[in-house]
Short mmCIF file of C-alpha atoms and ligand atoms in Angstrom, two decimals:
data_model
loop_
_atom_site.label_atom_id
_atom_site.label_comp_id
_atom_site.label_asym_id
_atom_site.label_seq_id
_atom_site.Cartn_x
_atom_site.Cartn_y
_atom_site.Cartn_z
CA MET Z 154 -103.70 -2.00 27.09
CA SER Z 155 -101.52 -3.12 29.98
CA SER Z 156 -101.94 -2.00 33.54
CA SER Z 157 -99.23 -0.19 35.42
CA ILE Z 158 -97.20 -1.77 38.20
CA LYS Z 159 -95.70 -0.15 41.25
CA LEU Z 160 -91.98 -0.73 41.67
CA ALA Z 161 -89.66 -0.40 44.64
CA VAL Z 162 -86.04 -0.31 43.49
CA LEU Z 163 -83.10 -1.28 45.71
CA ALA Z 164 -79.68 -0.04 44.65
CA SER Z 165 -76.25 0.68 46.15
CA GLY Z 166 -74.22 2.45 43.49
CA SER Z 167 -74.26 4.55 40.36
CA GLY Z 168 -77.82 3.59 39.45
CA SER Z 169 -77.52 3.41 35.68
CA ASN Z 170 -80.11 0.59 35.66
CA PHE Z 171 -82.39 2.64 37.90
CA GLN Z 172 -82.01 5.46 35.37
CA ALA Z 173 -82.81 3.11 32.47
CA ILE Z 174 -86.03 2.14 34.26
CA LEU Z 175 -86.97 5.79 34.83
CA ASP Z 176 -86.19 6.59 31.18
CA ALA Z 177 -88.32 3.68 29.93
CA ILE Z 178 -91.23 4.89 32.06
CA ALA Z 179 -90.82 8.46 30.74
CA GLN Z 180 -90.72 7.14 27.18
CA LYS Z 181 -93.81 4.99 27.79
CA ARG Z 182 -91.95 1.76 27.02
CA LEU Z 183 -92.68 0.67 30.59
CA SER Z 184 -96.07 0.98 32.28
CA ALA Z 185 -94.82 1.41 35.82
CA SER Z 186 -94.22 3.90 38.58
CA VAL Z 187 -91.23 3.91 40.90
CA GLU Z 188 -92.75 4.32 44.34
CA LEU Z 189 -89.51 4.21 46.29
CA LEU Z 190 -85.74 3.88 45.98
CA ILE Z 191 -84.12 2.06 48.89
CA CYS Z 192 -80.36 2.60 49.09
CA ASN Z 193 -77.97 1.22 51.69
CA ASN Z 194 -75.12 3.56 50.74
CA PRO Z 195 -75.64 7.24 51.67
CA GLN Z 196 -72.92 8.28 49.17
CA ALA Z 197 -74.38 6.48 46.16
CA PHE Z 198 -75.09 8.51 43.03
CA VAL Z 199 -78.37 6.65 42.56
CA ILE Z 200 -79.79 8.85 45.36
CA GLU Z 201 -79.08 11.95 43.30
CA ARG Z 202 -80.78 10.35 40.28
CA ALA Z 203 -83.89 9.66 42.37
CA ARG Z 204 -84.01 13.17 43.77
CA ARG Z 205 -83.73 14.66 40.26
CA ALA Z 206 -86.65 12.48 39.15
CA GLY Z 207 -88.76 13.24 42.22
CA VAL Z 208 -88.66 9.62 43.45
CA SER Z 209 -88.89 9.10 47.22
CA VAL Z 210 -85.69 7.77 48.77
CA ALA Z 211 -85.15 5.66 51.89
CA VAL Z 212 -81.51 5.45 52.94
CA VAL Z 213 -81.17 2.26 54.96
CA ASP Z 214 -77.48 2.14 55.87
CA HIS Z 215 -76.60 -1.42 56.87
CA ARG Z 216 -73.78 -0.11 59.09
CA GLU Z 217 -76.32 1.49 61.40
CA PHE Z 218 -77.98 -1.79 62.33
CA SER Z 219 -76.87 -4.13 65.08
CA ASP Z 220 -77.36 -7.20 62.91
CA LYS Z 221 -78.70 -8.43 59.60
CA THR Z 222 -82.12 -9.28 61.02
CA ALA Z 223 -82.64 -5.67 62.09
CA PHE Z 224 -81.46 -4.40 58.68
CA ASP Z 225 -83.86 -6.78 56.92
CA ALA Z 226 -86.72 -5.67 59.16
CA ALA Z 227 -86.10 -2.05 58.18
CA ILE Z 228 -86.06 -2.95 54.48
CA ALA Z 229 -89.27 -4.96 54.90
CA ALA Z 230 -90.97 -2.03 56.65
CA TRP Z 231 -90.04 0.38 53.84
CA LEU Z 232 -91.19 -2.07 51.18
CA HIS Z 233 -94.49 -2.55 52.97
CA ARG Z 234 -94.99 1.22 53.18
CA SER Z 235 -94.20 1.63 49.47
CA GLU Z 236 -97.07 -0.71 48.52
CA ALA Z 237 -94.90 -1.96 45.67
CA ASP Z 238 -96.11 -4.82 43.48
CA LEU Z 239 -92.59 -5.75 42.44
CA VAL Z 240 -89.23 -5.39 44.19
CA VAL Z 241 -86.45 -4.58 41.71
CA LEU Z 242 -82.81 -5.06 42.68
CA ALA Z 243 -80.56 -2.89 40.52
CA GLY Z 244 -77.00 -3.15 41.75
CA PHE Z 245 -78.03 -3.75 45.37
CA MET Z 246 -74.89 -5.03 47.06
CA ARG Z 247 -76.48 -6.72 50.10
CA LEU Z 248 -78.20 -10.10 50.29
CA LEU Z 249 -81.87 -9.87 51.21
CA GLY Z 250 -82.75 -12.07 54.18
CA PRO Z 251 -85.48 -14.71 54.37
CA ALA Z 252 -87.90 -12.34 56.15
CA VAL Z 253 -87.97 -10.03 53.13
CA ILE Z 254 -87.92 -12.77 50.48
CA ALA Z 255 -90.82 -14.66 52.08
CA ARG Z 256 -93.04 -11.58 51.94
CA TYR Z 257 -92.69 -11.17 48.16
CA PRO Z 258 -93.05 -14.61 46.59
CA GLN Z 259 -92.24 -14.37 42.86
CA ARG Z 260 -92.09 -10.63 43.31
CA ILE Z 261 -88.38 -9.87 43.69
CA VAL Z 262 -86.13 -9.66 40.64
CA ASN Z 263 -82.45 -8.93 40.10
CA ILE Z 264 -80.21 -8.15 37.14
CA HIS Z 265 -76.78 -9.73 36.95
CA PRO Z 266 -73.98 -8.95 34.46
CA SER Z 267 -73.29 -12.47 33.17
CA LEU Z 268 -75.06 -15.37 31.53
CA LEU Z 269 -75.99 -17.17 34.74
CA PRO Z 270 -75.22 -19.78 35.96
CA GLU Z 271 -71.81 -18.66 34.66
CA PHE Z 272 -69.96 -16.10 36.79
CA PRO Z 273 -72.32 -15.49 39.71
CA GLY Z 274 -71.25 -13.11 42.49
CA LEU Z 275 -68.84 -10.20 42.18
CA LYS Z 276 -66.65 -8.97 39.28
CA SER Z 277 -68.56 -11.07 36.76
CA ILE Z 278 -67.57 -9.01 33.72
CA ALA Z 279 -63.85 -9.11 34.53
CA ARG Z 280 -64.02 -12.83 35.27
CA ALA Z 281 -65.69 -13.56 31.93
CA LEU Z 282 -62.97 -11.56 30.15
CA GLU Z 283 -60.19 -13.33 32.05
CA ALA Z 284 -61.73 -16.73 31.34
CA GLY Z 285 -61.31 -16.11 27.60
CA VAL Z 286 -64.90 -17.00 26.70
CA SER Z 287 -66.26 -15.65 23.41
CA GLU Z 288 -69.52 -14.38 24.84
CA THR Z 289 -71.03 -13.24 28.08
CA GLY Z 290 -74.20 -11.31 28.74
CA VAL Z 291 -76.81 -10.31 31.27
CA THR Z 292 -79.48 -12.18 33.20
CA VAL Z 293 -82.71 -11.08 34.86
CA HIS Z 294 -83.78 -13.60 37.48
CA PHE Z 295 -86.04 -14.12 40.45
CA VAL Z 296 -84.33 -13.69 43.78
CA ASP Z 297 -84.04 -16.61 46.15
CA GLN Z 298 -81.79 -16.97 49.17
CA GLY Z 299 -78.67 -17.84 47.21
CA VAL Z 300 -76.25 -15.54 45.41
CA ASP Z 301 -77.61 -15.13 41.86
CA THR Z 302 -79.22 -18.58 41.96
CA GLY Z 303 -82.93 -17.84 41.44
CA PRO Z 304 -84.96 -18.95 38.40
CA ILE Z 305 -83.86 -17.22 35.20
CA ILE Z 306 -86.45 -15.00 33.51
CA ALA Z 307 -84.51 -13.62 30.53
CA GLN Z 308 -80.97 -13.32 29.20
CA ALA Z 309 -79.22 -11.26 26.54
CA LYS Z 310 -75.87 -12.25 25.02
CA VAL Z 311 -72.90 -9.95 24.51
CA THR Z 312 -70.02 -10.94 22.21
CA ILE Z 313 -66.47 -10.63 23.52
CA GLY Z 314 -64.39 -9.50 20.56
CA PRO Z 315 -60.65 -9.83 19.96
CA GLY Z 316 -58.89 -6.97 21.73
CA GLU Z 317 -61.83 -6.45 24.06
CA THR Z 318 -60.88 -4.43 27.14
CA LEU Z 319 -62.62 -4.43 30.49
CA GLU Z 320 -63.91 -0.92 29.78
CA SER Z 321 -65.32 -1.79 26.35
CA LEU Z 322 -66.90 -5.00 27.64
CA GLU Z 323 -68.43 -3.22 30.63
CA ALA Z 324 -69.97 -0.66 28.29
CA LYS Z 325 -71.52 -3.39 26.13
CA VAL Z 326 -72.81 -5.36 29.10
CA HIS Z 327 -74.33 -2.28 30.74
CA ALA Z 328 -76.00 -1.25 27.48
CA ALA Z 329 -77.52 -4.76 27.28
CA GLU Z 330 -78.73 -4.43 30.89
CA HIS Z 331 -80.35 -1.09 30.18
CA ARG Z 332 -82.27 -2.63 27.25
CA LEU Z 333 -83.26 -5.92 28.90
CA TYR Z 334 -84.37 -4.82 32.37
CA PRO Z 335 -87.16 -2.43 31.28
CA GLU Z 336 -88.36 -5.02 28.74
CA VAL Z 337 -88.67 -7.70 31.40
CA LEU Z 338 -90.36 -5.30 33.83
CA GLN Z 339 -92.88 -4.50 31.11
CA CYS Z 340 -93.66 -8.24 30.89
CA PHE Z 341 -94.49 -8.09 34.61
CA ALA Z 342 -96.68 -5.04 34.00
CA GLU Z 343 -98.52 -7.06 31.36
CA ASP Z 344 -98.76 -10.03 33.76
CA ARG Z 345 -97.02 -12.29 31.23
CA ILE Z 346 -94.50 -13.98 33.55
CA ARG Z 347 -95.29 -17.41 34.97
CA LEU Z 348 -93.07 -19.43 37.30
CA GLN Z 349 -93.53 -23.17 37.71
CA GLY Z 350 -90.90 -24.75 39.88
CA ARG Z 351 -87.71 -23.22 38.49
CA ARG Z 352 -89.11 -22.83 34.98
CA VAL Z 353 -90.14 -19.37 33.84
CA GLU Z 354 -92.53 -18.89 30.96
CA ILE Z 355 -93.10 -15.54 29.26
CA LEU Z 356 -96.57 -15.60 27.74
CA PRO Z 357 -97.02 -14.02 24.30
CA ARG Z 358 -98.52 -10.57 24.16
CA LEU Z 359 -102.30 -10.58 23.71
CA GLY Z 360 -103.09 -10.22 20.04
CA THR Z 361 -99.70 -11.60 18.97
CA THR Z 362 -99.96 -14.33 16.36
CA GLY Z 363 -97.59 -17.04 15.20
C1 LIG F 195 -75.00 -3.83 37.21
O1 LIG F 195 -73.97 -4.35 36.41
C2 LIG F 195 -75.89 -4.93 37.71
O2 LIG F 195 -76.01 -5.98 36.82
C3 LIG F 195 -75.16 -5.40 38.93
O3 LIG F 195 -74.67 -4.22 39.52
C4 LIG F 195 -74.45 -3.24 38.51
C5 LIG F 195 -75.18 -2.01 38.92
O4 LIG F 195 -74.89 -0.92 38.08
N1 LIG F 195 -76.03 -6.17 39.76
P1 LIG F 195 -75.75 0.41 38.19
O5 LIG F 195 -75.66 0.90 39.63
O6 LIG F 195 -77.16 0.10 37.80
O7 LIG F 195 -75.10 1.38 37.25
#
């Protein structure tokens, strides 16, 4: 029996990863509750997904703040109010500042559409395709103050086939994200993730042999 964890999700766009998390919870593959969605883009479709699912939404539009410190303070206040155990970035297109990161040591995770440290930053799927590599993938990692530089928790590979197009590769990468993220979050729910320095260990499930 694992306990349930409280999540706060930060997103800026379509929210397909947010949806995958909600679906995993509904299907009991993930013992969690989404306490709050924080979105910096008032037009983002992820807001509609949250409303349909009855998840509380905080729109924190970065353009309405005088500077990044004020924006970070607003995010920190919402996170505090949510009482979340884990902060989940799912396509959140702003960098979190030190004030937020310091409050959640080992408690902020992100998903990135490449096999980090390859192709950090923007347009990672297109850059992998253009580079002509035979595989790419997805990475779930802890968030530090860099861009996609935090300790890696888990990765899944995606093959780039001959004749692969950007659309077909995006579909494969997103499908891999939607599988991997809920699985990793479930490891947090089961308290099986340990971080020592930059090394992440995922402990075996209780009762698992071999
Ligand atoms: C995903 O590819 C994620 O890895 C990246 O941003 C994208 C968000 O997509 N960080 P969605 O909004 O979850 O559909």
